[in-house]
Amino acid sequence: MELDSFLELLTPRGQEALAAAGAAGDDPVAAVTRLRKTYDADLTSAALTQAGLRRRAVEKFGADAGVMYFTPNGLEQSTRREVADHRARRVPLGSRVADVCCGIGGDTLALARAGCVVEAVDADPLTAAVAQANADALGFGDRVTVRAADAATVDPSGFDVLFADPARRTARGRTFDPMAYSPPWPQVVEMARQARAACLKVAPGIDYAFIPPGAEAEWVSHRGEVKEAAIWCGALAGEVERRATMLPSGATLTPDPKLGTAGHGPVGRYVHEPDGAAIRAHLVAEVADAVGGHLLDPRIAYITGNGTERTPWAARYEVHETLPFSLKRLRAALRERGVGNVTIKKRGSAVDVDRLRKDLRLTGGESAVVILTRIEERPFALICTPS
């Protein structure tokens, strides 16, 4: 989508076309035919593209998606509303915030909802225009100003809080190397150093070596899926170095200084699979302590034990059979149990799950969970059911 085409959507005629596109149904050929009777090709294309993006955006933005604007990359990279709102609640009410890589404005909107005044920039003029349109559409135009500019043009010391979500996509696609972020990680850290307080949004797999001294790193999962990490700096950093948070419950887990690393031992009655945020935050020992368990293997984040304790920080499975991994033996054991529907989980295993699922050729009426892992360098399969 070009900037001119997007700006035309904001005109009265563009709004009419967008409303028509939203009501045009799912048949793309019929939709194009219907809109082309009234609107030119460019406006028809822009309206139908926007209507499709709004439908996709409902998963992340709920009812707000129906009045928001998107670009394909902006929607893909934007923060889910629940996660953005969680983060924004940590910023003091009334703060002046500089959002230096605002994208389509998901975090900008959350900060405005939390009572902050936000000055946002994005290097791409179209993306900046979309962010401003979203602020206006949701009634935050008096709290949000967006301009097309490079992050380097912002002086962090002139704000209460710096928020930075550096782009993690290059011409080759998504990057997991902070040095390839835009702006690059050293520039982002230097901006945070100049700010009174800062929140830096990063990929959850960030290496601990990139976390600035004195900062707090928080890993966030939403309904069991790790979404991102936030690095809190300056006045927003807490008293702990790392934290895991689960949404939508808001439960949080921090290091217990009395605990060392989790021990390991034999397979017990249950296996516990820790939430990904707890794993990323190196809090597996805390989860193991909560269930009175130990690790199956000292290098792999599966916890086992005989106790009946539960924790929201781990899914629990009852172990019915443990066997050294072999396709033939696993297939025979599952067929003997009448299993036809199997969920396969793995950690520390080189097995191709899709290939294994085909090779098992199961036909029974029962269900099971198969956990593939390594115990003392040997591959094992555990046949389980959720408990």
Coordinates of C-alpha atoms in Angstrom, one line a residue:
M1 CA 0.0 0.0 0.0
E2 CA 1.3 3.4 -0.9
L3 CA 1.0 6.5 1.4
D4 CA -1.3 8.3 -1.0
S5 CA -3.6 5.4 -1.3
F6 CA -3.8 5.1 2.5
L7 CA -4.5 8.8 3.0
E8 CA -7.3 8.6 0.5
L9 CA -8.9 6.0 2.8
L10 CA -9.2 8.7 5.4
T11 CA -11.3 10.9 3.2
P12 CA -15.1 10.8 3.3
R13 CA -15.1 8.9 0.0
G14 CA -12.4 6.5 1.3
Q15 CA -14.5 5.8 4.4
E16 CA -17.4 4.9 2.2
A17 CA -15.3 2.5 0.2
L18 CA -13.9 1.0 3.4
A19 CA -17.4 0.4 4.7
A20 CA -18.4 -1.1 1.4
A21 CA -15.4 -3.4 1.5
G22 CA -16.2 -4.5 5.0
A23 CA -19.6 -5.6 3.9
A24 CA -18.6 -7.1 0.7
G25 CA -18.3 -10.7 1.9
D26 CA -15.5 -13.3 1.6
D27 CA -15.6 -13.9 -2.2
P28 CA -12.7 -11.7 -3.5
V29 CA -13.9 -11.7 -7.1
A30 CA -17.4 -10.7 -6.2
A31 CA -16.1 -8.0 -3.8
V32 CA -13.8 -6.4 -6.4
T33 CA -16.7 -6.5 -8.9
R34 CA -19.1 -4.8 -6.5
L35 CA -16.7 -2.0 -5.4
R36 CA -15.4 -1.3 -8.9
K37 CA -18.9 -0.2 -9.9
T38 CA -18.4 2.8 -7.7
Y39 CA -14.7 3.3 -6.9
D40 CA -11.5 3.3 -9.0
A41 CA -9.1 0.5 -9.0
D42 CA -6.6 2.0 -6.5
L43 CA -9.3 2.9 -3.9
T44 CA -11.0 -0.5 -4.3
S45 CA -7.7 -2.3 -3.8
A46 CA -6.8 -0.2 -0.7
A47 CA -10.2 -0.6 0.9
L48 CA -10.4 -4.4 0.3
T49 CA -6.8 -4.8 1.6
Q50 CA -7.7 -2.8 4.7
A51 CA -10.9 -4.8 5.3
G52 CA -9.0 -8.0 5.1
L53 CA -6.3 -6.8 7.6
R54 CA -9.0 -5.7 10.0
R55 CA -10.5 -9.2 10.0
R56 CA -7.1 -10.7 10.7
A57 CA -6.4 -8.2 13.4
V58 CA -9.4 -9.2 15.6
E59 CA -7.3 -11.9 17.2
K60 CA -4.8 -9.3 18.5
F61 CA -6.9 -6.2 19.0
G62 CA -10.4 -7.5 19.6
A63 CA -13.2 -5.1 18.8
D64 CA -10.8 -2.2 18.2
A65 CA -9.6 -3.9 15.0
G66 CA -12.9 -2.8 13.3
V67 CA -11.9 0.8 13.3
M68 CA -8.1 0.5 13.2
Y69 CA -5.8 0.7 10.2
F70 CA -3.0 -1.7 9.4
T71 CA -0.2 -2.6 7.0
P72 CA 0.6 -6.4 6.5
N73 CA 4.0 -6.1 8.2
G74 CA 2.7 -3.8 10.8
L75 CA 0.0 -6.2 11.8
E76 CA 2.4 -9.1 11.9
Q77 CA 4.9 -7.3 14.1
S78 CA 2.4 -5.5 16.4
T79 CA 2.0 -6.4 20.0
R80 CA -1.2 -8.2 21.2
R81 CA -3.4 -5.7 23.1
E82 CA -3.3 -7.7 26.4
V83 CA 0.5 -7.8 26.3
A84 CA 0.8 -4.1 25.5
D85 CA -1.7 -3.1 28.2
H86 CA 0.2 -5.2 30.8
R87 CA 3.4 -3.4 30.0
A88 CA 1.8 0.1 29.9
R89 CA 0.3 -0.4 33.3
R90 CA 3.9 -0.3 34.7
V91 CA 4.5 3.2 33.4
P92 CA 3.4 5.9 35.9
L93 CA 0.1 7.8 35.1
G94 CA 0.7 11.0 33.2
S95 CA 4.2 10.2 32.0
R96 CA 5.5 11.8 28.9
V97 CA 6.7 8.9 26.7
A98 CA 8.8 8.8 23.6
D99 CA 8.0 5.8 21.5
V100 CA 10.9 5.7 19.1
C101 CA 9.9 2.8 16.9
C102 CA 6.1 2.9 17.1
G103 CA 5.1 0.8 14.1
I104 CA 1.3 0.9 13.6
G105 CA 0.9 2.1 17.2
G106 CA -0.1 -0.9 19.3
D107 CA 2.1 0.1 22.2
T108 CA 1.5 3.8 21.6
L109 CA -2.3 3.1 22.0
A110 CA -1.7 1.1 25.2
L111 CA 0.4 3.8 26.7
A112 CA -2.3 6.4 25.9
R113 CA -5.0 4.2 27.4
A114 CA -2.9 4.0 30.6
G115 CA -3.0 7.8 30.8
C116 CA 0.4 8.7 29.2
V117 CA 1.1 11.4 26.7
V118 CA 3.0 9.9 23.8
E119 CA 5.3 11.4 21.2
A120 CA 5.9 8.6 18.7
V121 CA 8.2 8.3 15.6
D122 CA 8.6 5.7 12.9
A123 CA 11.1 5.8 10.1
D124 CA 8.5 4.8 7.5
P125 CA 6.1 7.6 6.5
L126 CA 3.2 5.2 5.7
T127 CA 3.6 3.4 9.0
A128 CA 3.7 6.7 10.9
A129 CA 0.5 7.8 9.2
V130 CA -1.2 4.5 10.1
A131 CA -0.2 5.0 13.8
Q132 CA -1.6 8.5 13.9
A133 CA -4.8 7.4 12.2
N134 CA -5.2 4.6 14.8
A135 CA -4.7 7.1 17.7
D136 CA -7.4 9.4 16.1
A137 CA -9.8 6.5 15.4
L138 CA -9.7 5.3 19.0
G139 CA -10.1 8.8 20.5
F140 CA -6.5 9.3 21.7
G141 CA -5.5 12.1 19.2
D142 CA -5.2 14.5 22.1
R143 CA -2.6 12.3 23.8
V144 CA -0.7 11.0 20.8
T145 CA 1.5 12.7 18.2
V146 CA 3.2 10.7 15.5
R147 CA 5.7 11.8 13.0
A148 CA 7.9 10.1 10.4
A149 CA 11.4 10.3 11.7
D150 CA 14.4 8.3 12.6
A151 CA 14.8 7.2 16.2
A152 CA 18.1 9.1 16.4
T153 CA 16.2 12.4 16.1
V154 CA 14.6 11.9 19.5
D155 CA 16.3 13.2 22.7
P156 CA 15.4 10.6 25.4
S157 CA 16.4 13.0 28.2
G158 CA 13.4 15.2 27.3
F159 CA 10.9 12.6 28.4
D160 CA 9.9 10.7 31.5
V161 CA 10.1 7.4 29.7
L162 CA 11.6 6.0 26.6
F163 CA 9.9 3.1 24.9
A164 CA 11.7 1.3 22.1
D165 CA 10.7 -1.6 20.0
P166 CA 13.5 -1.9 17.4
A167 CA 12.5 -3.5 14.1
R168 CA 13.5 -7.1 14.0
R169 CA 13.1 -7.6 10.3
T170 CA 15.6 -7.1 7.5
A171 CA 15.4 -7.5 3.8
R172 CA 16.1 -11.2 4.3
G173 CA 13.2 -11.6 6.8
R174 CA 13.0 -11.8 10.6
T175 CA 16.3 -11.5 12.5
F176 CA 17.2 -12.8 15.9
D177 CA 20.5 -10.9 16.1
P178 CA 20.1 -7.7 18.2
M179 CA 23.0 -6.2 16.3
A180 CA 20.9 -6.4 13.2
Y181 CA 17.9 -4.7 14.8
S182 CA 16.9 -1.3 13.5
P183 CA 18.2 0.8 15.3
P184 CA 21.1 -1.6 16.2
W185 CA 21.2 -2.7 19.8
P186 CA 24.1 -0.5 20.9
Q187 CA 22.2 2.6 19.8
V188 CA 19.0 1.4 21.6
V189 CA 21.0 0.8 24.8
E190 CA 22.7 4.2 24.6
M191 CA 19.3 5.9 24.2
A192 CA 18.1 4.0 27.3
R193 CA 21.1 5.1 29.2
Q194 CA 20.2 8.8 28.4
A195 CA 16.6 8.3 29.6
R196 CA 15.3 8.6 33.2
A197 CA 13.4 5.3 32.6
A198 CA 13.1 3.0 29.6
C199 CA 11.3 -0.1 28.4
L200 CA 13.0 -2.0 25.5
K201 CA 10.9 -4.6 23.8
V202 CA 12.9 -7.5 22.4
A203 CA 12.5 -11.0 21.1
P204 CA 12.1 -13.6 23.9
G205 CA 15.2 -15.5 22.7
I206 CA 17.6 -12.6 23.4
D207 CA 20.9 -13.7 24.8
Y208 CA 21.5 -12.6 28.4
A209 CA 24.7 -11.0 27.3
F210 CA 22.7 -8.2 25.6
I211 CA 20.8 -7.2 28.8
P212 CA 22.3 -4.0 30.2
P213 CA 23.7 -4.1 33.7
G214 CA 21.2 -3.0 36.4
A215 CA 18.2 -3.7 34.1
E216 CA 15.3 -6.0 34.8
A217 CA 14.3 -8.5 32.0
E218 CA 10.7 -9.7 32.0
W219 CA 9.5 -12.6 29.8
V220 CA 5.8 -12.6 29.0
S221 CA 3.6 -15.5 27.9
H222 CA 0.0 -15.3 26.7
R223 CA -2.2 -18.4 27.1
G224 CA 0.9 -20.6 27.2
E225 CA 2.8 -19.0 24.3
V226 CA 5.9 -16.8 25.0
K227 CA 5.3 -13.5 23.2
E228 CA 8.2 -11.3 24.0
A229 CA 10.6 -9.9 26.5
A230 CA 10.7 -6.4 28.0
I231 CA 13.9 -4.9 29.4
W232 CA 13.1 -2.3 32.1
C233 CA 15.8 0.3 32.7
G234 CA 16.5 3.2 35.0
A235 CA 13.6 4.2 37.3
L236 CA 11.3 1.4 35.8
A237 CA 13.7 -1.4 36.7
G238 CA 12.5 -3.5 39.7
E239 CA 14.6 -5.1 42.4
V240 CA 15.0 -8.4 40.6
E241 CA 17.1 -9.1 37.5
R242 CA 14.6 -11.3 35.8
R243 CA 10.9 -12.1 35.9
A244 CA 8.3 -14.3 34.2
T245 CA 4.7 -13.1 33.7
M246 CA 1.7 -15.1 32.5
L247 CA -1.2 -13.5 30.9
P248 CA -4.2 -13.1 31.1
S249 CA -3.9 -14.0 34.8
G250 CA -1.0 -11.6 35.5
A251 CA 0.8 -14.1 37.7
T252 CA 4.5 -13.4 38.1
L253 CA 7.5 -15.5 39.1
T254 CA 10.8 -14.2 40.3
P255 CA 14.0 -15.9 41.5
D256 CA 14.1 -17.4 44.9
P257 CA 17.5 -16.6 46.4
K258 CA 17.3 -19.7 48.6
L259 CA 17.2 -22.1 45.6
G260 CA 20.1 -23.2 43.6
T261 CA 19.8 -25.1 40.3
A262 CA 17.2 -27.9 40.2
G263 CA 18.4 -31.4 40.9
H264 CA 17.7 -34.3 38.6
G265 CA 16.6 -37.9 39.1
P266 CA 14.4 -40.8 37.8
V267 CA 11.1 -40.5 36.1
G268 CA 8.2 -40.1 38.6
R269 CA 4.5 -40.4 38.3
Y270 CA 4.1 -37.0 36.7
V271 CA 6.0 -34.9 34.2
H272 CA 5.6 -31.1 34.4
E273 CA 6.3 -28.9 31.4
P274 CA 7.2 -25.4 32.6
D275 CA 5.7 -22.3 31.0
G276 CA 8.0 -20.9 28.3
A277 CA 8.4 -17.6 30.1
A278 CA 9.7 -19.4 33.2
I279 CA 12.1 -21.3 31.1
R280 CA 13.4 -18.1 29.3
A281 CA 13.7 -16.4 32.6
H282 CA 15.8 -19.3 34.0
L283 CA 13.2 -20.0 36.7
V284 CA 12.8 -23.7 36.2
A285 CA 14.2 -24.4 39.7
E286 CA 11.4 -22.3 41.2
V287 CA 8.8 -24.2 39.2
A288 CA 10.4 -27.5 40.3
D289 CA 10.3 -26.4 43.9
A290 CA 6.6 -25.5 43.6
V291 CA 5.7 -29.1 42.6
G292 CA 8.3 -30.8 44.8
G293 CA 10.0 -32.3 41.7
H294 CA 13.3 -32.5 40.0
L295 CA 14.6 -32.5 36.4
L296 CA 14.6 -35.5 34.1
D297 CA 17.9 -34.3 32.8
P298 CA 20.1 -31.5 34.1
R299 CA 20.1 -29.7 30.7
I300 CA 16.4 -30.1 29.7
A301 CA 13.4 -28.3 31.2
Y302 CA 11.2 -31.2 32.0
I303 CA 10.3 -31.7 35.6
T304 CA 9.2 -35.0 37.2
G305 CA 8.1 -36.2 40.6
N306 CA 5.5 -38.2 42.5
G307 CA 3.9 -35.4 44.4
T308 CA 0.4 -34.1 43.6
E309 CA 1.3 -30.4 44.0
R310 CA 0.2 -28.2 41.1
T311 CA 1.4 -24.8 39.8
P312 CA 0.0 -22.5 37.1
W313 CA 3.6 -22.3 35.9
A314 CA 3.6 -25.8 34.4
A315 CA 1.3 -28.2 32.5
R316 CA 1.1 -31.6 34.2
Y317 CA 1.1 -35.1 32.6
E318 CA 0.7 -38.5 34.2
V319 CA 3.3 -40.9 33.0
H320 CA 2.0 -44.4 32.0
E321 CA 5.1 -45.8 30.3
T322 CA 8.7 -44.9 29.8
L323 CA 10.7 -46.6 27.1
P324 CA 14.0 -46.0 25.2
F325 CA 13.0 -44.4 22.0
S326 CA 12.4 -46.6 19.0
L327 CA 9.7 -46.2 16.4
K328 CA 8.8 -49.9 16.5
R329 CA 8.5 -50.1 20.3
L330 CA 6.6 -46.8 20.5
R331 CA 4.2 -47.8 17.8
A332 CA 3.5 -51.1 19.5
A333 CA 3.0 -49.5 22.9
L334 CA 0.5 -47.0 21.6
R335 CA -1.4 -49.6 19.6
E336 CA -1.6 -51.8 22.6
R337 CA -3.3 -48.9 24.5
G338 CA -5.6 -48.3 21.6
V339 CA -4.2 -44.8 20.9
G340 CA -5.2 -43.2 17.6
N341 CA -4.8 -39.5 18.5
V342 CA -1.4 -38.5 19.7
T343 CA 0.1 -35.1 20.8
I344 CA 3.8 -35.2 20.4
K345 CA 6.0 -32.9 22.5
K346 CA 9.8 -32.8 22.4
R347 CA 12.7 -31.2 24.1
G348 CA 16.3 -32.3 23.6
S349 CA 15.2 -34.7 20.9
A350 CA 16.3 -34.7 17.2
V351 CA 13.2 -36.6 16.0
D352 CA 11.2 -35.1 13.2
V353 CA 7.8 -34.9 14.8
D354 CA 5.8 -34.7 11.5
R355 CA 7.6 -37.7 10.1
L356 CA 7.1 -39.6 13.3
R357 CA 3.4 -38.9 13.4
K358 CA 3.1 -40.3 9.8
D359 CA 5.3 -43.4 10.6
L360 CA 3.2 -44.3 13.7
R361 CA 0.2 -45.0 11.6
L362 CA -2.2 -45.1 14.5
T363 CA -5.9 -45.9 14.2
G364 CA -7.3 -46.4 17.8
G365 CA -9.9 -44.4 19.6
E366 CA -7.9 -43.3 22.6
S367 CA -5.7 -40.2 23.0
A368 CA -2.2 -39.8 24.5
V369 CA 0.7 -37.4 24.9
V370 CA 4.1 -38.6 23.8
I371 CA 7.0 -36.7 25.3
L372 CA 10.3 -37.2 23.4
T373 CA 13.4 -36.2 25.4
R374 CA 16.9 -37.1 26.4
I375 CA 17.9 -38.6 29.8
E376 CA 21.6 -38.9 30.4
E377 CA 22.3 -38.7 26.7
R378 CA 19.9 -41.5 25.8
P379 CA 16.7 -40.8 23.9
F380 CA 13.4 -41.7 25.6
A381 CA 9.7 -41.6 24.9
L382 CA 7.2 -41.1 27.7
I383 CA 3.6 -42.1 27.1
C384 CA 1.4 -39.8 29.1
T385 CA -2.1 -38.2 29.5
P386 CA -2.8 -34.7 30.7
S387 CA -3.5 -34.6 34.4

